Amino acid sequence: MTADLPARIAAGDRRALARGITLVESTLAADRVAAEDLITALLPRTGGALRVGVSGPPGVGKSTFIESFGLHLVAGGRRLAVLAVDPSSRISGGSILGDKTRMSALAQHPSAYIRPTPAGDQLGGVARHTREAILLCEAAGFDMVLVETVGVGQSETAVVDMTDFLVLLAQPGGGDDLQGIKRGIVELADLVLVTKSDGELAAAAGRAAADHQSALHLLHGPEAAPVLLVSGLTGAGIAEAAAALDALQAKAAASGRLAGKRAGQAISWLRSELVQQVVEWLAQDPALAAGLAAAERAVAAGRALPSAAARRLVREGLRMGGDSR
Ligand code: GDP
C-alpha cells in the first residue's frame, strides 16, 4: 500500500478506491495486513452510506433495475456505488459479471461506481471482502452502496448480514407458487419489487405483486415488507422504490434499529473472523495442520464428535504456543 492511498480514497479518487478494493480482495498474507491497515486508517470516515442488498434470480431484471434506479439517484445528486457479488458463478459457470454491457450508462456516470467482485472460493471470503469494500466506498464518499447478488439462497443470507436493507426482485409470471416464500427468502426482504411492470407483462406483474403482498401480510401482519411494481425499461415505479427505501431508512434510524442492526453485524463479523483465523492459525503449524486434517477425517467418518475434536485442537494449539503471524 502506498502511503497516500487512504488520503486519495478519502478524496474520492476512483482509481485509488479500485486499488483499495483489489487489496482487500487479495489472498496474499502481506496484502491482508496492508488491507487491514488501510481500512483501519479510513474507519472514522465509514458508516455514512445506506447499505442496500439487491437480490433476485438470474433474468429477473437486476441489472436493468439497478441501472434505472441508479440513474434516478445520481440525477437527484446522490452518489452510488454498486458492488456486484457473485458467489454462484463458480458453481453455475455463468457470471453476472461477464456481460460488459450491463449498466453501461450508470457505469459512465461520474457519481456512480460499479465494481464486480470476483467469486471467491468460499462464501466466507466473499463476505469478508465485500464488507470491507462497502467500508472503502463509504470512505470515498458514496452515500448509497448497493450490493447485488444472484438469488441462490445462501447469498441472500450473507448479504442480509452486511447491509441495512434487502430489496428482493421478483418477476411476473411466477404464478401463485411464490417460490421465494417457500424458500424462506422473501421473509428476509425489507422491500419486494415486482419487475417488468410494463406492456404485456403489466397485468401479470400486478397479480404477482398482490400475491406477494397478501402472502407477506399473512406472515408478518402490518409490519410486512411493502411490495411495489417497477419497470427498469420504462422507469415506472423507480422513484417510488427510492422513496420507499428512504422511508425505511428514516424509520429505522429514528427508532435506533439501524444502529442496533449495524452493531450486531459488526459483532457477528468479528466472531466469524475469529473462527476463520483460528482455523488459519492451526493450519500454519505443520503438526497442528496434521491434527486438523486427522480431526476432519475422524468427524467425517463419524468417529469423533466435532465439538470435542475442536476443543482438543484449540488446547493443543495453545499448549504449543502457536503464533498467528
Ligand atoms: P438480471 O439477470 O437479473 O440482471 O436481469 P437483466 O436486467 O439482465 O434482465 C433480464 C431480461 O429481462 C432482459 O432480457 C431484459 O431486457 C428483461 N428486462 C429487464 N427489466 C425489464 C423490464 O423492466 N421490463 C421488461 N419488459 N423486460 C425487462
Coordinates of C-alpha atoms and ligand atoms in Angstrom, one line a residue:
M1 CA 0.0 0.0 0.0
T2 CA 1.4 3.4 -0.9
A3 CA 1.3 5.9 2.0
D4 CA -1.1 8.3 0.3
L5 CA -3.7 5.6 -0.6
P6 CA -6.0 6.4 2.4
A7 CA -6.0 10.1 1.6
R8 CA -6.6 9.5 -2.1
I9 CA -9.6 7.3 -1.3
A10 CA -10.9 9.8 1.2
A11 CA -10.7 12.4 -1.6
G12 CA -12.9 10.3 -3.8
D13 CA -10.2 9.2 -6.2
R14 CA -11.8 6.3 -8.1
R15 CA -8.5 4.7 -9.1
A16 CA -7.4 4.7 -5.5
L17 CA -10.7 3.2 -4.5
A18 CA -10.3 0.5 -7.1
R19 CA -6.7 -0.3 -5.8
G20 CA -8.0 -0.4 -2.3
I21 CA -10.7 -2.9 -3.2
T22 CA -8.2 -5.0 -5.1
L23 CA -6.1 -5.0 -2.0
V24 CA -9.0 -6.3 0.2
E25 CA -9.8 -9.0 -2.3
S26 CA -6.2 -10.3 -2.3
T27 CA -5.5 -13.6 -0.7
L28 CA -1.8 -12.8 -0.1
A29 CA -0.9 -12.6 3.6
A30 CA 1.1 -9.3 3.1
D31 CA -1.8 -7.7 1.3
R32 CA -4.2 -8.7 4.1
V33 CA -2.1 -6.8 6.6
A34 CA -2.0 -3.8 4.2
A35 CA -5.7 -4.0 3.6
E36 CA -6.4 -4.0 7.4
D37 CA -4.1 -1.0 7.9
L38 CA -5.9 0.8 5.0
I39 CA -9.4 0.2 6.4
T40 CA -8.3 1.0 9.9
A41 CA -7.0 4.3 8.8
L42 CA -10.2 5.1 7.0
L43 CA -12.6 3.7 9.6
P44 CA -13.6 7.1 11.0
R45 CA -14.9 8.0 7.6
T46 CA -17.1 5.0 7.2
G47 CA -20.7 4.3 8.2
G48 CA -22.2 7.2 6.2
A49 CA -23.9 5.3 3.4
L50 CA -27.2 3.5 3.2
R51 CA -26.2 -0.1 2.6
V52 CA -28.7 -2.0 0.4
G53 CA -28.7 -5.6 -0.8
V54 CA -30.4 -6.2 -4.1
S55 CA -31.1 -9.8 -4.9
G56 CA -33.2 -11.9 -7.3
P57 CA -32.8 -14.9 -9.6
P58 CA -31.0 -14.6 -12.9
G59 CA -33.1 -12.9 -15.5
V60 CA -35.4 -11.1 -13.0
G61 CA -34.1 -7.8 -14.2
K62 CA -31.5 -6.8 -11.6
S63 CA -29.1 -5.0 -13.9
T64 CA -31.9 -3.3 -15.8
F65 CA -33.4 -2.2 -12.5
I66 CA -30.1 -1.0 -10.9
E67 CA -29.2 1.0 -14.0
S68 CA -32.6 2.8 -14.0
F69 CA -32.7 3.2 -10.2
G70 CA -29.1 4.3 -10.1
L71 CA -29.6 6.9 -12.8
H72 CA -32.6 8.2 -10.9
L73 CA -30.5 8.6 -7.7
V74 CA -27.5 10.3 -9.4
A75 CA -29.8 12.7 -11.2
G76 CA -31.0 13.7 -7.7
G77 CA -27.5 14.4 -6.6
R78 CA -26.8 11.1 -4.8
R79 CA -23.5 9.2 -5.1
L80 CA -24.0 5.5 -5.7
A81 CA -21.6 2.5 -5.5
V82 CA -22.7 -0.9 -6.8
L83 CA -20.8 -4.0 -5.7
A84 CA -21.8 -7.0 -7.7
V85 CA -21.2 -10.1 -5.8
D86 CA -21.5 -13.5 -7.5
P87 CA -20.7 -16.4 -5.2
S88 CA -22.7 -18.7 -7.5
S89 CA -20.6 -18.3 -10.7
R90 CA -18.1 -20.9 -9.7
I91 CA -20.9 -23.5 -9.5
S92 CA -23.1 -22.4 -12.3
G93 CA -20.4 -21.3 -14.7
G94 CA -22.5 -18.3 -15.6
S95 CA -21.5 -15.0 -14.1
I96 CA -23.4 -11.8 -13.5
L97 CA -20.2 -10.0 -14.3
G98 CA -19.5 -11.4 -17.7
D99 CA -21.8 -9.2 -19.7
K100 CA -19.8 -6.0 -20.4
T101 CA -22.9 -4.1 -21.4
R102 CA -24.5 -4.3 -18.0
M103 CA -25.4 -0.9 -16.6
S104 CA -23.3 0.9 -19.1
A105 CA -25.0 4.3 -18.8
L106 CA -24.7 4.2 -15.0
A107 CA -21.1 2.9 -15.2
Q108 CA -20.1 6.1 -17.1
H109 CA -21.8 8.5 -14.7
P110 CA -19.3 10.4 -12.6
S111 CA -21.4 10.0 -9.5
A112 CA -21.6 6.2 -9.8
Y113 CA -19.0 3.5 -9.3
I114 CA -19.6 -0.1 -10.3
R115 CA -17.3 -2.9 -9.1
P116 CA -17.7 -6.5 -9.9
T117 CA -16.5 -8.8 -7.1
P118 CA -14.8 -12.0 -8.3
A119 CA -16.3 -15.2 -6.9
G120 CA -14.2 -16.4 -4.0
D121 CA -13.5 -20.0 -3.1
Q122 CA -15.9 -19.8 -0.3
L123 CA -18.8 -17.5 0.7
G124 CA -16.9 -16.5 3.8
G125 CA -14.1 -15.0 1.8
V126 CA -16.5 -13.2 -0.5
A127 CA -18.4 -11.9 2.5
R128 CA -15.2 -10.5 4.1
H129 CA -14.0 -8.6 1.1
T130 CA -17.5 -7.3 0.3
R131 CA -17.9 -6.0 3.8
E132 CA -14.5 -4.3 3.5
A133 CA -15.3 -2.9 0.0
I134 CA -18.5 -1.4 1.5
L135 CA -16.4 0.5 4.0
L136 CA -14.0 1.7 1.4
C137 CA -16.9 3.0 -0.8
E138 CA -18.2 4.9 2.3
A139 CA -14.8 6.4 3.0
A140 CA -14.7 7.5 -0.6
G141 CA -17.9 9.5 0.0
F142 CA -20.7 7.3 -1.6
D143 CA -24.0 7.8 0.2
M144 CA -25.6 4.6 -1.0
V145 CA -23.9 1.3 -1.6
L146 CA -25.9 -1.4 -3.4
V147 CA -24.7 -5.0 -3.0
E148 CA -26.1 -7.0 -5.9
T149 CA -26.3 -10.8 -5.5
V150 CA -27.8 -13.6 -7.6
G151 CA -30.6 -15.2 -5.6
V152 CA -29.3 -18.6 -4.7
G153 CA -30.5 -18.6 -1.1
Q154 CA -27.1 -18.6 0.6
S155 CA -26.1 -15.3 -0.9
E156 CA -29.2 -13.5 0.5
T157 CA -28.3 -14.6 4.0
A158 CA -24.8 -13.4 3.6
V159 CA -26.0 -10.1 2.2
V160 CA -28.5 -9.6 5.0
D161 CA -25.6 -9.8 7.4
M162 CA -23.8 -6.9 5.8
T163 CA -26.5 -4.5 4.6
D164 CA -29.2 -2.3 6.2
F165 CA -32.0 -3.5 4.0
L166 CA -32.6 -6.3 1.5
V167 CA -34.5 -5.5 -1.7
L168 CA -35.8 -8.6 -3.4
L169 CA -36.7 -8.6 -7.0
A170 CA -39.5 -10.9 -8.2
Q171 CA -40.8 -11.3 -11.7
P172 CA -44.3 -11.6 -13.1
G173 CA -45.5 -14.9 -14.3
G174 CA -44.1 -16.7 -11.2
G175 CA -47.8 -17.7 -10.8
D176 CA -49.1 -18.1 -7.3
D177 CA -46.5 -20.6 -6.3
L178 CA -44.4 -17.9 -4.6
Q179 CA -41.1 -19.7 -4.9
G180 CA -39.3 -17.2 -2.8
I181 CA -41.6 -17.5 0.1
K182 CA -41.3 -21.3 0.0
R183 CA -37.5 -20.9 0.2
G184 CA -37.9 -18.6 3.2
I185 CA -36.2 -15.8 1.3
V186 CA -39.0 -13.4 0.8
E187 CA -39.2 -13.3 4.6
L188 CA -35.8 -11.7 4.7
A189 CA -36.8 -8.9 2.4
D190 CA -37.4 -5.3 3.6
L191 CA -38.9 -4.3 0.2
V192 CA -40.1 -6.5 -2.6
L193 CA -40.1 -5.1 -6.1
V194 CA -42.0 -6.9 -8.9
T195 CA -40.1 -6.1 -12.1
K196 CA -41.1 -5.8 -15.7
S197 CA -44.4 -4.0 -14.9
D198 CA -44.8 -2.7 -18.4
G199 CA -46.6 -3.6 -21.7
E200 CA -47.9 -7.1 -21.9
L201 CA -46.4 -8.1 -18.6
A202 CA -48.1 -5.3 -16.6
A203 CA -51.2 -7.2 -15.7
A204 CA -49.2 -10.3 -14.7
A205 CA -46.9 -8.1 -12.6
G206 CA -49.9 -6.6 -10.8
R207 CA -51.2 -10.1 -9.9
A208 CA -47.7 -11.2 -8.7
A209 CA -47.5 -8.1 -6.5
A210 CA -50.9 -8.8 -5.0
D211 CA -50.0 -12.4 -4.3
H212 CA -46.7 -11.5 -2.7
Q213 CA -48.3 -8.7 -0.6
S214 CA -51.1 -11.0 0.7
A215 CA -48.6 -13.8 1.5
L216 CA -46.3 -11.3 3.3
H217 CA -49.3 -10.0 5.3
L218 CA -50.2 -13.5 6.4
L219 CA -46.6 -14.0 7.6
H220 CA -45.8 -10.6 9.1
G221 CA -49.1 -8.7 9.5
P222 CA -49.0 -4.9 9.4
E223 CA -45.1 -4.9 9.6
A224 CA -45.0 -6.8 6.3
A225 CA -42.4 -5.6 3.7
P226 CA -44.1 -3.3 1.1
V227 CA -44.4 -4.7 -2.4
L228 CA -44.1 -2.3 -5.3
L229 CA -44.3 -2.6 -9.1
V230 CA -41.3 -1.3 -11.1
S231 CA -40.1 -1.3 -14.7
G232 CA -36.5 -0.8 -15.4
L233 CA -37.3 -0.3 -19.0
T234 CA -39.9 2.5 -18.7
G235 CA -38.8 3.8 -15.3
A236 CA -42.3 3.3 -13.9
G237 CA -42.2 2.9 -10.1
I238 CA -38.5 3.7 -9.8
A239 CA -39.0 7.0 -7.9
E240 CA -41.5 5.2 -5.6
A241 CA -39.0 2.5 -4.9
A242 CA -36.3 5.1 -4.0
A243 CA -38.8 6.9 -1.7
A244 CA -39.8 3.6 -0.1
L245 CA -36.1 2.9 0.7
D246 CA -35.7 6.4 2.2
A247 CA -38.7 5.9 4.3
L248 CA -37.4 2.5 5.6
Q249 CA -34.1 4.3 6.4
A250 CA -35.8 7.2 8.2
K251 CA -37.9 4.9 10.3
A252 CA -35.1 2.5 11.2
A253 CA -32.7 5.4 12.0
A254 CA -35.3 7.2 14.2
S255 CA -36.1 4.0 16.2
G256 CA -32.4 3.2 16.7
R257 CA -33.0 -0.1 15.0
L258 CA -30.5 0.7 12.3
A259 CA -27.7 1.4 14.7
G260 CA -28.5 -1.8 16.6
K261 CA -28.5 -3.8 13.5
R262 CA -25.1 -2.5 12.4
A263 CA -23.6 -3.1 15.8
G264 CA -24.9 -6.7 15.7
Q265 CA -23.5 -7.2 12.3
A266 CA -20.1 -5.9 13.4
I267 CA -20.1 -8.3 16.3
S268 CA -21.1 -11.3 14.2
W269 CA -18.4 -10.3 11.6
L270 CA -15.8 -10.3 14.5
R271 CA -17.0 -13.8 15.5
S272 CA -16.8 -15.2 12.0
E273 CA -13.3 -13.7 11.7
L274 CA -12.3 -15.4 14.9
V275 CA -13.4 -18.8 13.6
Q276 CA -11.7 -18.3 10.3
Q277 CA -8.5 -17.1 11.9
V278 CA -8.3 -19.9 14.5
V279 CA -8.6 -22.3 11.5
E280 CA -5.8 -20.4 9.6
W281 CA -3.7 -20.3 12.8
L282 CA -3.9 -24.1 13.2
A283 CA -3.2 -24.7 9.5
Q284 CA 0.1 -22.7 9.8
D285 CA 1.8 -25.1 12.1
P286 CA 2.6 -28.5 10.4
A287 CA 1.8 -30.6 13.4
L288 CA -1.4 -28.7 14.1
A289 CA -2.4 -28.8 10.5
A290 CA -2.0 -32.6 10.5
G291 CA -4.1 -32.7 13.7
L292 CA -6.8 -30.7 12.0
A293 CA -6.7 -32.9 8.9
A294 CA -7.0 -36.0 11.2
A295 CA -9.8 -34.5 13.1
E296 CA -11.6 -33.7 9.8
R297 CA -11.3 -37.3 8.8
A298 CA -12.5 -38.5 12.1
V299 CA -15.6 -36.4 12.2
A300 CA -16.3 -37.1 8.6
A301 CA -16.2 -40.9 9.4
G302 CA -18.4 -40.4 12.4
R303 CA -15.6 -41.5 14.8
A304 CA -15.3 -38.2 16.6
L305 CA -17.6 -35.5 18.0
P306 CA -16.9 -32.1 16.3
S307 CA -17.1 -30.1 19.5
A308 CA -14.8 -32.5 21.3
A309 CA -12.3 -32.5 18.4
A310 CA -12.4 -28.7 18.2
R311 CA -11.7 -28.4 21.9
R312 CA -8.7 -30.8 21.6
L313 CA -7.3 -28.9 18.7
V314 CA -7.6 -25.5 20.4
R315 CA -6.0 -26.9 23.6
E316 CA -3.2 -28.4 21.5
G317 CA -2.6 -25.1 19.7
L318 CA -2.5 -23.2 23.0
R319 CA -0.1 -25.7 24.5
M320 CA 2.3 -25.4 21.6
G321 CA 2.0 -21.6 22.0
G322 CA 1.5 -21.2 18.2
D323 CA 1.8 -17.6 17.0
S324 CA -0.7 -16.4 14.4
R325 CA 1.6 -14.2 12.3
Ligands
GDP1 P1 -30.6 -9.9 -14.4 O1 -30.1 -11.2 -14.8 O2 -31.4 -10.1 -13.1 O3 -29.5 -8.9 -14.2 O4 -31.6 -9.4 -15.5 P2 -31.5 -8.4 -16.6 O5 -31.6 -7.0 -16.1 O6 -30.2 -8.7 -17.4 O7 -32.8 -8.6 -17.5 C1 -33.1 -9.9 -18.0 C2 -34.1 -9.8 -19.1 O8 -35.3 -9.2 -18.7 C3 -33.5 -9.0 -20.3 O9 -33.9 -9.6 -21.5 C4 -34.2 -7.7 -20.1 O10 -34.4 -7.0 -21.3 C5 -35.5 -8.0 -19.5 N1 -36.0 -7.0 -18.6 C6 -35.3 -6.5 -17.6 N2 -36.0 -5.5 -17.0 C7 -37.2 -5.4 -17.7 C8 -38.4 -4.5 -17.6 O11 -38.5 -3.7 -16.7 N3 -39.4 -4.7 -18.5 C9 -39.3 -5.7 -19.4 N4 -40.3 -5.8 -20.2 N5 -38.2 -6.5 -19.6 C10 -37.2 -6.3 -18.7

